[in-house]
CSV table of C-alpha atoms in Angstrom, one decimal:
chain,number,residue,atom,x,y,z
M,1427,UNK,CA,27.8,-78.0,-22.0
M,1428,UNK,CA,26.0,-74.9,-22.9
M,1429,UNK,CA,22.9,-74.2,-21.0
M,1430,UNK,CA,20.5,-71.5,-22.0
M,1431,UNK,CA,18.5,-70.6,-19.3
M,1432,UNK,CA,17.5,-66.9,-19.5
M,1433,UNK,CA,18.7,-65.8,-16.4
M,1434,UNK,CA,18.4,-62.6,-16.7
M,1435,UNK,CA,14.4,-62.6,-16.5
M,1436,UNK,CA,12.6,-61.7,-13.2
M,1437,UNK,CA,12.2,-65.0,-12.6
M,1438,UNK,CA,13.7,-68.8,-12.9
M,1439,UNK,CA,12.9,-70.2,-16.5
M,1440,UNK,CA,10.6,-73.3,-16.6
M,1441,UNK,CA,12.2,-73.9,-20.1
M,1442,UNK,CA,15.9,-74.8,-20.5
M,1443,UNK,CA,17.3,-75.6,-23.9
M,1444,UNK,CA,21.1,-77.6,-23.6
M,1445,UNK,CA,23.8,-78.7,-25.8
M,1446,UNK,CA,25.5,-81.5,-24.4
M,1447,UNK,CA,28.7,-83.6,-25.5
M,1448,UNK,CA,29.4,-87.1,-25.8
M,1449,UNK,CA,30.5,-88.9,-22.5
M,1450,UNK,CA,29.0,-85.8,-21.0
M,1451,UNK,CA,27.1,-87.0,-16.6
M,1452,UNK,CA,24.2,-85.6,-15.7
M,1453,UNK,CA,22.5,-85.7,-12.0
M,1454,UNK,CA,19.0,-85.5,-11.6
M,1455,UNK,CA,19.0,-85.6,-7.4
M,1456,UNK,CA,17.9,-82.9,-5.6
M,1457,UNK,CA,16.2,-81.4,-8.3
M,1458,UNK,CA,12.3,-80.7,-9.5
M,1459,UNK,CA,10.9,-83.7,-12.1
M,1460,UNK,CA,11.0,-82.3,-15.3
M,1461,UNK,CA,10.0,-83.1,-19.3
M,1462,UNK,CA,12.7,-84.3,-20.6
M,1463,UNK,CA,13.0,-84.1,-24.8
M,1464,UNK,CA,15.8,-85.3,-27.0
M,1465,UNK,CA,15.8,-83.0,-30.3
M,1466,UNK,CA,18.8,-85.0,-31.4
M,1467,UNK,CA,21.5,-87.1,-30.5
M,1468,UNK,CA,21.5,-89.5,-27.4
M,1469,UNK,CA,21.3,-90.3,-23.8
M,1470,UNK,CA,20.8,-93.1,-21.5
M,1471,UNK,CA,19.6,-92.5,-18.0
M,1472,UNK,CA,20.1,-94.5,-14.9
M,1473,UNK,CA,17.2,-96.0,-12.8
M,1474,UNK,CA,17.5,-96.7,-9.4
M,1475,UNK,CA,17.2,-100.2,-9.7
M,1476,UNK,CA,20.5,-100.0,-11.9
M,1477,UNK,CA,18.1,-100.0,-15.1
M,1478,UNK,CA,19.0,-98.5,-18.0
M,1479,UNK,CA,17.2,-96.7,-20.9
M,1480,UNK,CA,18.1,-95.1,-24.1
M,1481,UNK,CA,16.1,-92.2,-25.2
M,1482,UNK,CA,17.2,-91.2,-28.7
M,1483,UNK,CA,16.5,-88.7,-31.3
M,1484,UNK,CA,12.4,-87.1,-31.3
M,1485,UNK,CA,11.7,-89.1,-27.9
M,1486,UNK,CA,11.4,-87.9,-24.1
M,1487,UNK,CA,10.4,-88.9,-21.0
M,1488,UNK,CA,9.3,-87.6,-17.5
M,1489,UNK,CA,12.3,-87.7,-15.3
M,1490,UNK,CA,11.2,-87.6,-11.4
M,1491,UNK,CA,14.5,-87.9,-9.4
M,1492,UNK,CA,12.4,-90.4,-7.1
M,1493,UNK,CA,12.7,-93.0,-9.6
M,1494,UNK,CA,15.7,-91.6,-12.5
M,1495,UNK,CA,19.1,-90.1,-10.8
M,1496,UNK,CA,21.2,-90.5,-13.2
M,1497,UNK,CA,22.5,-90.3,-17.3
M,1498,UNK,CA,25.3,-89.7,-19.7
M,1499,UNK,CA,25.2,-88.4,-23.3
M,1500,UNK,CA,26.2,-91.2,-25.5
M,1501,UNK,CA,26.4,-88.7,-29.0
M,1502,UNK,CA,26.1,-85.0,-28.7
M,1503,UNK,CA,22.7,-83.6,-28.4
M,1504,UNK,CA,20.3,-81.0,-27.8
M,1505,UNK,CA,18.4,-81.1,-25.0
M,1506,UNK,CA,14.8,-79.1,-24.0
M,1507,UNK,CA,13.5,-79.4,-20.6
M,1508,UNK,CA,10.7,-78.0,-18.9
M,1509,UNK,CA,10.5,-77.8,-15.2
M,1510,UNK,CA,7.5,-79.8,-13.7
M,1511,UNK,CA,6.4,-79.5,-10.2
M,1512,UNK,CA,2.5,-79.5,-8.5
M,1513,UNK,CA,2.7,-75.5,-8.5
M,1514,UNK,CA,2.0,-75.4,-12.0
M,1515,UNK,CA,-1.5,-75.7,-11.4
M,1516,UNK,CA,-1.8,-72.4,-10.9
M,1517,UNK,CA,-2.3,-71.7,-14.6
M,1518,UNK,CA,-5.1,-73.6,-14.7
M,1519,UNK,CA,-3.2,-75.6,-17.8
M,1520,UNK,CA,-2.0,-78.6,-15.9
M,1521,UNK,CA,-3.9,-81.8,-16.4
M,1522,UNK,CA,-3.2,-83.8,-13.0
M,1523,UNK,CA,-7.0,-83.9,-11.9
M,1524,UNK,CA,-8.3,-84.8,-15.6
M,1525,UNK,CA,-5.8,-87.9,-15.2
M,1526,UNK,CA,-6.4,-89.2,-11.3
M,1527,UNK,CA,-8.9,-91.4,-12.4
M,1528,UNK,CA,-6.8,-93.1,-14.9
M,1529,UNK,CA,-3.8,-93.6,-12.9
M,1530,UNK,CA,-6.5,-95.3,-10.5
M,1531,UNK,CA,-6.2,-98.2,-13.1
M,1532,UNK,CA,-1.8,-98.2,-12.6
M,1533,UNK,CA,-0.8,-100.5,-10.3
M,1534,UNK,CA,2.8,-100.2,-10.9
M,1535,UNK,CA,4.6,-97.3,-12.0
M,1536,UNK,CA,7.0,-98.3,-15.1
M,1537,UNK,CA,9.5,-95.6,-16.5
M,1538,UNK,CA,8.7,-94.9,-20.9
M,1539,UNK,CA,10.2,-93.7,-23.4
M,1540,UNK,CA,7.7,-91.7,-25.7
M,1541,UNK,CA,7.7,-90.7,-29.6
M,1542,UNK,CA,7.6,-86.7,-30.2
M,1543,UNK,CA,5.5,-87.1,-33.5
M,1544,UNK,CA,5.9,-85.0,-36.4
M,1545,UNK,CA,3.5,-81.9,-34.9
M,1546,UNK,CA,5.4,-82.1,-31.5
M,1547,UNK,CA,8.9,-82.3,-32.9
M,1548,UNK,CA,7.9,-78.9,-34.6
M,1549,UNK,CA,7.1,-77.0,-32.1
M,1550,UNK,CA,9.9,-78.3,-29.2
M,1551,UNK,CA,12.3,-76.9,-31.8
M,1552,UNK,CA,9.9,-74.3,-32.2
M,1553,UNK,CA,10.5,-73.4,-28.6
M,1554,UNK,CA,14.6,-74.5,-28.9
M,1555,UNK,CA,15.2,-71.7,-31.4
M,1556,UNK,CA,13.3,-69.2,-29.2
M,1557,UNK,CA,15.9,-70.2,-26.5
M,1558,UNK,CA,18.7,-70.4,-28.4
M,1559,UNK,CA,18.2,-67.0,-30.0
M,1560,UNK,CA,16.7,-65.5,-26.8
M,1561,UNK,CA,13.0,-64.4,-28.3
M,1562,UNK,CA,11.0,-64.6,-24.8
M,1563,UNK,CA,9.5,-62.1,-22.8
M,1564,UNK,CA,8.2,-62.5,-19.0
M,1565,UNK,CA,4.9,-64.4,-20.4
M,1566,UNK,CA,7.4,-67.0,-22.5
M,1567,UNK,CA,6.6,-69.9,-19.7
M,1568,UNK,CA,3.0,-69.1,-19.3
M,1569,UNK,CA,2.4,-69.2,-22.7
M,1570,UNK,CA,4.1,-72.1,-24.2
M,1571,UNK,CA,3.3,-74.0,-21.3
M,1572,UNK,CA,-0.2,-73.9,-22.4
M,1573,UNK,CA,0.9,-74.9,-26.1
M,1574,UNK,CA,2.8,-77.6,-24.5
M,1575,UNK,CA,-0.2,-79.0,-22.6
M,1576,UNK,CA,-2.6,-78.7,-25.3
M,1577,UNK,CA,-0.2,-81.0,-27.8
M,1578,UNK,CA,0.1,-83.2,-25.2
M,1579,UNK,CA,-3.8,-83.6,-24.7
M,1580,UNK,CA,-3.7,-83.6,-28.5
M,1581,UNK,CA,-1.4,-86.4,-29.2
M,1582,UNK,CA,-1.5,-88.8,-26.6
M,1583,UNK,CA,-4.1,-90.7,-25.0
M,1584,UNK,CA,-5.4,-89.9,-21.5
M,1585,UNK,CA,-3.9,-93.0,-20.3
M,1586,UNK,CA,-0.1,-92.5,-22.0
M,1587,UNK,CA,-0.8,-89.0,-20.5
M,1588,UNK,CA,-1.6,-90.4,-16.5
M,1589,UNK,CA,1.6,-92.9,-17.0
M,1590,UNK,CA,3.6,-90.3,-18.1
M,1591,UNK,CA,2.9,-87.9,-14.8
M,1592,UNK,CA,2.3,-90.9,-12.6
M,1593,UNK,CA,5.1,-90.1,-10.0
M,1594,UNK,CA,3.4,-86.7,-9.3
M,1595,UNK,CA,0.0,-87.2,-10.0
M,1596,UNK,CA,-0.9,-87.7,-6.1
M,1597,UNK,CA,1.1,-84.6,-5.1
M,1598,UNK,CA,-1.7,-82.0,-6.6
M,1599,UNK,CA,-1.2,-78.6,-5.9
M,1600,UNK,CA,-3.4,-76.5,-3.4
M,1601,UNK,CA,-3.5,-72.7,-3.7
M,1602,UNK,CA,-4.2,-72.0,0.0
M,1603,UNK,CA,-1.5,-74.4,1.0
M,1604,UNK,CA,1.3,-72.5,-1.3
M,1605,UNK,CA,-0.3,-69.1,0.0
M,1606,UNK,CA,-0.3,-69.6,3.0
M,1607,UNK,CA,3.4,-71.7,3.4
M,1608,UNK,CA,4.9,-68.9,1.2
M,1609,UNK,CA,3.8,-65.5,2.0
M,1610,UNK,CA,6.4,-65.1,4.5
M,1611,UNK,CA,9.0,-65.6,2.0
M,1612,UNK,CA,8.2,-62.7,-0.3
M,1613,UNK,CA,8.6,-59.0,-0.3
M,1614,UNK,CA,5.8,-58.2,-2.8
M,1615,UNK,CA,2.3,-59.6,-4.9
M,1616,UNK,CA,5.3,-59.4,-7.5
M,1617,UNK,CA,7.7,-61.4,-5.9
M,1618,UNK,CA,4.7,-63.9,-5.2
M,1619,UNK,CA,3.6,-64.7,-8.5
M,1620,UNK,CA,7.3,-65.0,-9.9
M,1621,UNK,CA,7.7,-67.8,-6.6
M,1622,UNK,CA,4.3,-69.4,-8.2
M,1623,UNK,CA,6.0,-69.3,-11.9
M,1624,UNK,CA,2.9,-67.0,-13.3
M,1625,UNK,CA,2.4,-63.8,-14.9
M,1626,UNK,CA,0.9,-60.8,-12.1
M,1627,UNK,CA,-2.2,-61.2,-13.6
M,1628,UNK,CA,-2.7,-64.8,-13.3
M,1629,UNK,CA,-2.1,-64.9,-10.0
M,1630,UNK,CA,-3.7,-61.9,-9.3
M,1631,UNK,CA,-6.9,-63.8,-10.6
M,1632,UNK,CA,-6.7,-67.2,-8.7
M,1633,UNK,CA,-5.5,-65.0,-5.7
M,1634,UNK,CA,-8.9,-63.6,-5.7
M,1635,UNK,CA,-10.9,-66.9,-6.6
M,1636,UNK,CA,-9.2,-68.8,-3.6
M,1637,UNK,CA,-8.4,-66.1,-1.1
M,1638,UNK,CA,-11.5,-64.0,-1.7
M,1639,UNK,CA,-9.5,-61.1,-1.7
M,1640,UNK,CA,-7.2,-58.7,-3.1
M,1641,UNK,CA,-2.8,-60.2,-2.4
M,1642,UNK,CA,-1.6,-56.6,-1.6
M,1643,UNK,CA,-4.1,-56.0,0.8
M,1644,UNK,CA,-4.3,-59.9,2.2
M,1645,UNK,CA,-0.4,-59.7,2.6
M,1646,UNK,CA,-0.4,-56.3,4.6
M,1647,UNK,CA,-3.1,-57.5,6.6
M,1648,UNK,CA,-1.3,-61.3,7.6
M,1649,UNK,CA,1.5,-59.0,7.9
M,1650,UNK,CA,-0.3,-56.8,10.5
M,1651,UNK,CA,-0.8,-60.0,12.6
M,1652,UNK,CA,2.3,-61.6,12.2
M,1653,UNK,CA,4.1,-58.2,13.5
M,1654,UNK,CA,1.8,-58.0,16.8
M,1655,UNK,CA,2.6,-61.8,17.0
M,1656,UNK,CA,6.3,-61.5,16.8
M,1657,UNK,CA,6.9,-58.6,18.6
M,1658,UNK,CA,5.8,-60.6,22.1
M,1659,UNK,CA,9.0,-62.4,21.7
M,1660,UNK,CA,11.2,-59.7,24.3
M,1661,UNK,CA,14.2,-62.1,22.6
M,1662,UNK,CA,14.1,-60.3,19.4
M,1663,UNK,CA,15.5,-56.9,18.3
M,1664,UNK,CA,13.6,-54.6,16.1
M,1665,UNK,CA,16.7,-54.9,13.4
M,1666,UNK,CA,15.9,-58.8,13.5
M,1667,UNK,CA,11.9,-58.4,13.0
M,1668,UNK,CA,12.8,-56.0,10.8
M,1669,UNK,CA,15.1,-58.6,8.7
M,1670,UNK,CA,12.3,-61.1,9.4
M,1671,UNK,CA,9.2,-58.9,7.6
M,1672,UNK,CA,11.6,-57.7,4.5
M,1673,UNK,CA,11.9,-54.4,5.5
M,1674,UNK,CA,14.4,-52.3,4.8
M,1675,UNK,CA,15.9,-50.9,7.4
M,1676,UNK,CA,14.3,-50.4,10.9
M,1677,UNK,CA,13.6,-46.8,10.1
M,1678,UNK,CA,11.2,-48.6,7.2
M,1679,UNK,CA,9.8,-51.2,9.7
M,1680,UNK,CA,8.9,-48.3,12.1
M,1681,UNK,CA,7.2,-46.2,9.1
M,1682,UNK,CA,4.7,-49.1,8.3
M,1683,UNK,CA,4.2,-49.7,12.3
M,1684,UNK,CA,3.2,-45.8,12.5
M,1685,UNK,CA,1.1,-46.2,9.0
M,1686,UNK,CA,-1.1,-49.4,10.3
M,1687,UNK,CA,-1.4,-49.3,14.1
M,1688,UNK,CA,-0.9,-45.6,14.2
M,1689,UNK,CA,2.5,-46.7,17.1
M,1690,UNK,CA,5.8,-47.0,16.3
M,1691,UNK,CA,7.3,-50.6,17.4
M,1692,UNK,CA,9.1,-49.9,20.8
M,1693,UNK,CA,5.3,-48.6,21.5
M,1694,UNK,CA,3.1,-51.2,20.8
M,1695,UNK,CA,5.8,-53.8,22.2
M,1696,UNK,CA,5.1,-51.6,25.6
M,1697,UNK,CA,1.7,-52.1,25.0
M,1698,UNK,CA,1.5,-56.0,24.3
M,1699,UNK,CA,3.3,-56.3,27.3
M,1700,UNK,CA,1.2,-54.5,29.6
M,1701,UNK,CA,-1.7,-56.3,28.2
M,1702,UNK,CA,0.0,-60.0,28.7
M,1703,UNK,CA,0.5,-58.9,31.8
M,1704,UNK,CA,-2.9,-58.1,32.5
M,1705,UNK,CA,-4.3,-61.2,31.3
M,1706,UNK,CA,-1.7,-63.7,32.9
């Protein structure tokens, strides 16, 4: 199989384009729901229930690992998927709360099959050749993402759209939630729009519209906190906060402790501890 994922951006690629061989397995478990578009060829996936469906040639589906765990390529093919998870939303392009109210009206999800159409099938190998030929830039998921959507809302109804997204329609994606269950992970506003599959500028903007304020100086300041926080824990070394905050070395942890409270750490540990003291 040849898999042409662009690895060497700054960040994972939403967009995968695949050539895969007859009698080829694939394994959807443990892995995000994704778009799922046959450009040619076929492949049968496996439902849980044992069911089996055939998507050929200029049809896809939504494969949510919930529901589809399985496949095999029954003649060789080409394959485009796009990643799809709730953290998309942060574009502002994904059309979960447009399509709430019709999946009101689904009482039972059902796995389809959908036709590309002659405009869709154009662009999806639009996109393939950009893949294949590796024309993209840092922007190339942003920006065809909101092609994608805007086809989608162009060519199929609102209610093939809510039965197509149905698995993750109820999972809708809250900024402040992924702020705040993420910040910890990341070194940098960089590193944190890259973790929410944007551009810098994108999530520089709904950054601002949810948080009220600026990342850089919302992520120094929770960071600020979180230090004072930690260091009451006598258990832990400065080399392990230092690990914990991203920081360097310890030299580095100490220079940003000397920046913000104006103490190095060993100083302000001293410090907390007098003052728990105090209190208890």
């Amino acid at each position: 199989m040849v898999d042409r994922n662009m690895c060497g951006a700054e960040r994972p690629r939403l967009f995968s384009s695949k050539e895969l061989k007859a009698g080829e397995s694939l394994s959807f478990v443990d892995k995000d729901s994704l778009l799922f578009f046959v450009l040619s060829g076929e492949v049968v996936v496996v439902a849980h229930n044992a069911d089996c469906k055939r998507i050929r040639c200029n049809q896809f589906a939504f494969i949510c690992p919930k529901y589809i765990y399985a496949g095999k390529v029954i003649e060789d093919a080409r394959i485009l998927t796009i990643d799809i998870f709730p953290s998309l939303q942060v574009h502002g392009l994904y059309p979960l709360d447009s399509l709430r109210g019709e999946c009101s009206h689904i009482t039972k999800y059902r796995f389809q099959i959908y036709e590309m159409g002659h405009v869709f099938e154009l662009f999806l190998n639009y996109v393939y050749s950009c893949l294949e030929y590796d024309i993209v830039c840092n922007s190339f998921d942003e920006w065809k993402l909101g092609e994608l959507f805007l086809l989608l809302q162009k060519c199929y109804t609102q209610m093939e759209l809510a039965s197509l997204f149905y698995p993750i329609v109820s999972k809708t994606f809250d900024f402040k939630t992924f702020v705040l269950s993420n910040y910890r992970r990341v070194k940098s506003v960089n590193e944190f729009a890259a973790l929410a599959h944007c551009s810098l500028s994108t999530f520089k903007r709904r950054f601002i519209e949810e948080m009220h304020e600026v990342p850089g100086k919302w992520l120094t300041d929770k960071k600020m906190v979180d230090i004072l926080d930690e260091l009451k824990n006598e258990n832990k070394s400065f080399v392990e906060l230092s690990e914990d905050f991203h920081f360097s070395s310890r030299a580095h942890f100490s220079t940003f402790c000397k920046k913000h409270f104006g103490k190095t750490p060993q100083m302000l540990r001293a410090e907390l501890r007098t003052s728990y003291k105090y209190i208890k």
